[in-house]
Amino acid sequence: MRVLRRLTWVVLSAFALFYLTSCGDGGGGGTVATTLVSQSFTTTITLAQEVPPPITPVGVIPGGNGRVTLDPATNVLTGSFTTTSVANATFAHIHDGNFGVAGPVVVPLTQSPVGSGIWVVPAGTILTTPQVARLRAGGYYVNIHTTLNPTGEIRGQLIPAV
């Protein structure tokens, strides 16, 4: 009987050892296919969002819209913004700042072609990990500067596209 009992324990121990060593630790022993999907952010650019309130141009209502796309694998940002009825635009930027708060420039934009009202994120623009977090949290806005309003004439908060 003792021999049978010992043999049972040996067999059970062997099965337990086999079972424990064949289990993964959850650390990625298997392969899981993951796809990183690009994320887009849009904005409507208006006078009403500008901080401080701009001098209102006579006879026109400037505005615009646009979209940027973030590649999550590389943090490369691409996109453009189109403005209408904006006279004498001097600069355009993506700034760090929550809604209603002015902040520093993060990405300078280029007008292409010059005078077109189309502002483009320069090729090869890469955001840092903290910048990506701010963008995703809605902490960035687009600002179009003019000779009439050098601190900004129209502004639009970047929000995740739906």
Tab-separated table of C-alpha atoms in Angstrom:
chain	number	residue	atom	x	y	z
A	1	MET	CA	0.000	0.000	0.000
A	2	ARG	CA	2.867	2.334	0.806
A	3	VAL	CA	4.373	1.724	-2.624
A	4	LEU	CA	1.053	2.567	-4.296
A	5	ARG	CA	0.708	5.748	-2.223
A	6	ARG	CA	4.271	6.840	-3.113
A	7	LEU	CA	3.688	6.047	-6.766
A	8	THR	CA	0.475	8.122	-6.732
A	9	TRP	CA	2.351	11.103	-5.231
A	10	VAL	CA	5.153	10.775	-7.776
A	11	VAL	CA	2.681	10.658	-10.679
A	12	LEU	CA	0.636	13.601	-9.297
A	13	SER	CA	3.815	15.590	-8.669
A	14	ALA	CA	5.011	14.901	-12.202
A	15	PHE	CA	1.680	16.106	-13.638
A	16	ALA	CA	1.739	19.213	-11.446
A	17	LEU	CA	5.311	19.998	-12.465
A	18	PHE	CA	4.448	19.494	-16.139
A	19	TYR	CA	1.359	21.702	-15.823
A	20	LEU	CA	3.216	24.526	-14.062
A	21	THR	CA	6.128	24.564	-16.481
A	22	SER	CA	3.885	24.539	-19.541
A	23	CYS	CA	1.954	27.653	-18.467
A	24	GLY	CA	3.156	31.058	-19.599
A	25	ASP	CA	3.741	33.911	-17.202
A	26	GLY	CA	1.547	36.316	-19.161
A	27	GLY	CA	4.650	38.120	-20.340
A	28	GLY	CA	3.983	37.686	-24.019
A	29	GLY	CA	5.019	34.080	-24.537
A	30	GLY	CA	2.408	33.846	-27.278
A	31	THR	CA	2.011	36.161	-30.197
A	32	VAL	CA	-0.813	38.649	-30.354
A	33	ALA	CA	-1.407	40.683	-33.460
A	34	THR	CA	-1.812	44.362	-32.644
A	35	THR	CA	-2.528	47.167	-35.033
A	36	LEU	CA	-1.719	50.749	-34.154
A	37	VAL	CA	-4.365	52.966	-35.689
A	38	SER	CA	-3.636	56.576	-36.560
A	39	GLN	CA	-5.654	59.152	-34.650
A	40	SER	CA	-7.070	62.346	-36.150
A	41	PHE	CA	-7.876	65.643	-34.468
A	42	THR	CA	-10.064	68.362	-35.983
A	43	THR	CA	-10.830	71.987	-35.329
A	44	THR	CA	-13.080	74.822	-36.394
A	45	ILE	CA	-11.092	78.068	-36.215
A	46	THR	CA	-13.074	81.167	-35.142
A	47	LEU	CA	-12.765	84.714	-33.787
A	48	ALA	CA	-14.779	83.738	-30.705
A	49	GLN	CA	-12.132	81.322	-29.407
A	50	GLU	CA	-9.244	83.801	-29.567
A	51	VAL	CA	-7.644	84.870	-26.266
A	52	PRO	CA	-7.415	87.790	-25.698
A	53	PRO	CA	-10.366	88.851	-27.885
A	54	PRO	CA	-9.050	90.156	-31.213
A	55	ILE	CA	-9.789	93.378	-33.039
A	56	THR	CA	-12.635	92.384	-35.332
A	57	PRO	CA	-11.797	92.924	-39.003
A	58	VAL	CA	-14.231	95.252	-40.788
A	59	GLY	CA	-16.689	93.652	-43.193
A	60	VAL	CA	-15.468	90.046	-42.921
A	61	ILE	CA	-15.748	87.107	-40.595
A	62	PRO	CA	-12.482	85.181	-40.722
A	63	GLY	CA	-12.500	81.489	-39.947
A	64	GLY	CA	-11.230	78.119	-40.948
A	65	ASN	CA	-10.993	74.441	-40.209
A	66	GLY	CA	-8.492	71.661	-40.329
A	67	ARG	CA	-7.281	68.277	-39.300
A	68	VAL	CA	-4.064	66.696	-38.063
A	69	THR	CA	-3.270	63.002	-37.917
A	70	LEU	CA	-0.941	61.326	-35.440
A	71	ASP	CA	0.881	58.107	-36.312
A	72	PRO	CA	1.081	56.324	-32.919
A	73	ALA	CA	3.970	54.104	-34.023
A	74	THR	CA	6.268	57.044	-34.796
A	75	ASN	CA	4.556	60.095	-33.183
A	76	VAL	CA	4.743	61.798	-36.588
A	77	LEU	CA	2.150	64.555	-36.970
A	78	THR	CA	0.744	65.489	-40.391
A	79	GLY	CA	-2.103	67.718	-41.476
A	80	SER	CA	-3.289	71.101	-42.657
A	81	PHE	CA	-5.625	73.977	-41.857
A	82	THR	CA	-7.554	76.121	-44.332
A	83	THR	CA	-8.509	79.698	-43.487
A	84	THR	CA	-11.012	82.010	-45.165
A	85	SER	CA	-11.376	85.798	-45.068
A	86	VAL	CA	-8.108	86.222	-43.173
A	87	ALA	CA	-6.290	89.351	-44.350
A	88	ASN	CA	-2.526	89.715	-43.986
A	89	ALA	CA	-1.825	86.473	-42.153
A	90	THR	CA	1.703	86.517	-40.777
A	91	PHE	CA	2.094	83.248	-38.881
A	92	ALA	CA	0.187	80.146	-37.845
A	93	HIS	CA	1.091	77.711	-35.105
A	94	ILE	CA	-0.123	74.830	-33.006
A	95	HIS	CA	0.070	76.042	-29.404
A	96	ASP	CA	-0.052	74.312	-26.026
A	97	GLY	CA	-3.078	75.601	-24.119
A	98	ASN	CA	-6.449	74.505	-22.871
A	99	PHE	CA	-9.616	76.149	-24.164
A	100	GLY	CA	-9.560	79.844	-23.277
A	101	VAL	CA	-5.890	79.830	-22.240
A	102	ALA	CA	-3.045	81.217	-24.370
A	103	GLY	CA	0.127	79.151	-24.459
A	104	PRO	CA	3.497	78.649	-26.136
A	105	VAL	CA	4.115	77.495	-29.708
A	106	VAL	CA	4.568	73.745	-30.151
A	107	VAL	CA	4.555	73.400	-33.945
A	108	PRO	CA	5.088	76.297	-36.383
A	109	LEU	CA	2.982	75.872	-39.525
A	110	THR	CA	3.946	76.867	-43.063
A	111	GLN	CA	1.603	78.479	-45.581
A	112	SER	CA	1.697	76.513	-48.806
A	113	PRO	CA	1.497	78.039	-51.281
A	114	VAL	CA	2.176	81.477	-49.830
A	115	GLY	CA	-1.003	83.573	-49.701
A	116	SER	CA	-3.295	80.544	-50.119
A	117	GLY	CA	-4.672	80.432	-46.583
A	118	ILE	CA	-3.599	76.787	-46.337
A	119	TRP	CA	-1.295	76.127	-43.388
A	120	VAL	CA	0.586	72.823	-43.286
A	121	VAL	CA	2.343	70.858	-40.552
A	122	PRO	CA	5.965	70.637	-41.776
A	123	ALA	CA	7.060	67.211	-43.042
A	124	GLY	CA	8.888	65.170	-40.426
A	125	THR	CA	7.217	66.805	-37.408
A	126	ILE	CA	7.590	64.380	-34.498
A	127	LEU	CA	5.904	64.937	-31.136
A	128	THR	CA	7.422	63.824	-27.847
A	129	THR	CA	5.496	61.422	-25.621
A	130	PRO	CA	4.341	64.268	-23.291
A	131	GLN	CA	3.245	66.283	-26.346
A	132	VAL	CA	1.213	63.334	-27.639
A	133	ALA	CA	-0.494	63.101	-24.236
A	134	ARG	CA	-1.353	66.846	-24.330
A	135	LEU	CA	-2.726	66.554	-27.866
A	136	ARG	CA	-4.903	63.583	-26.906
A	137	ALA	CA	-6.142	65.450	-23.815
A	138	GLY	CA	-7.337	68.401	-25.928
A	139	GLY	CA	-4.538	70.658	-24.713
A	140	TYR	CA	-3.486	72.032	-28.126
A	141	TYR	CA	-4.990	74.705	-30.355
A	142	VAL	CA	-4.315	76.273	-33.751
A	143	ASN	CA	-3.747	80.038	-33.891
A	144	ILE	CA	-3.606	82.252	-36.980
A	145	HIS	CA	-1.785	85.572	-36.487
A	146	THR	CA	-2.285	88.679	-38.658
A	147	THR	CA	-0.906	92.200	-38.929
A	148	LEU	CA	-4.165	93.479	-37.357
A	149	ASN	CA	-3.951	90.897	-34.547
A	150	PRO	CA	-0.297	89.904	-34.051
A	151	THR	CA	-1.082	87.804	-30.945
A	152	GLY	CA	-3.737	85.895	-32.884
A	153	GLU	CA	-6.883	86.621	-34.856
A	154	ILE	CA	-8.595	83.246	-35.006
A	155	ARG	CA	-8.152	80.125	-32.970
A	156	GLY	CA	-9.443	76.560	-32.838
A	157	GLN	CA	-8.996	73.885	-30.186
A	158	LEU	CA	-7.852	70.508	-31.543
A	159	ILE	CA	-10.214	67.727	-30.488
A	160	PRO	CA	-10.297	64.009	-31.346
A	161	ALA	CA	-12.196	63.383	-34.591
A	162	VAL	CA	-15.304	61.252	-34.424
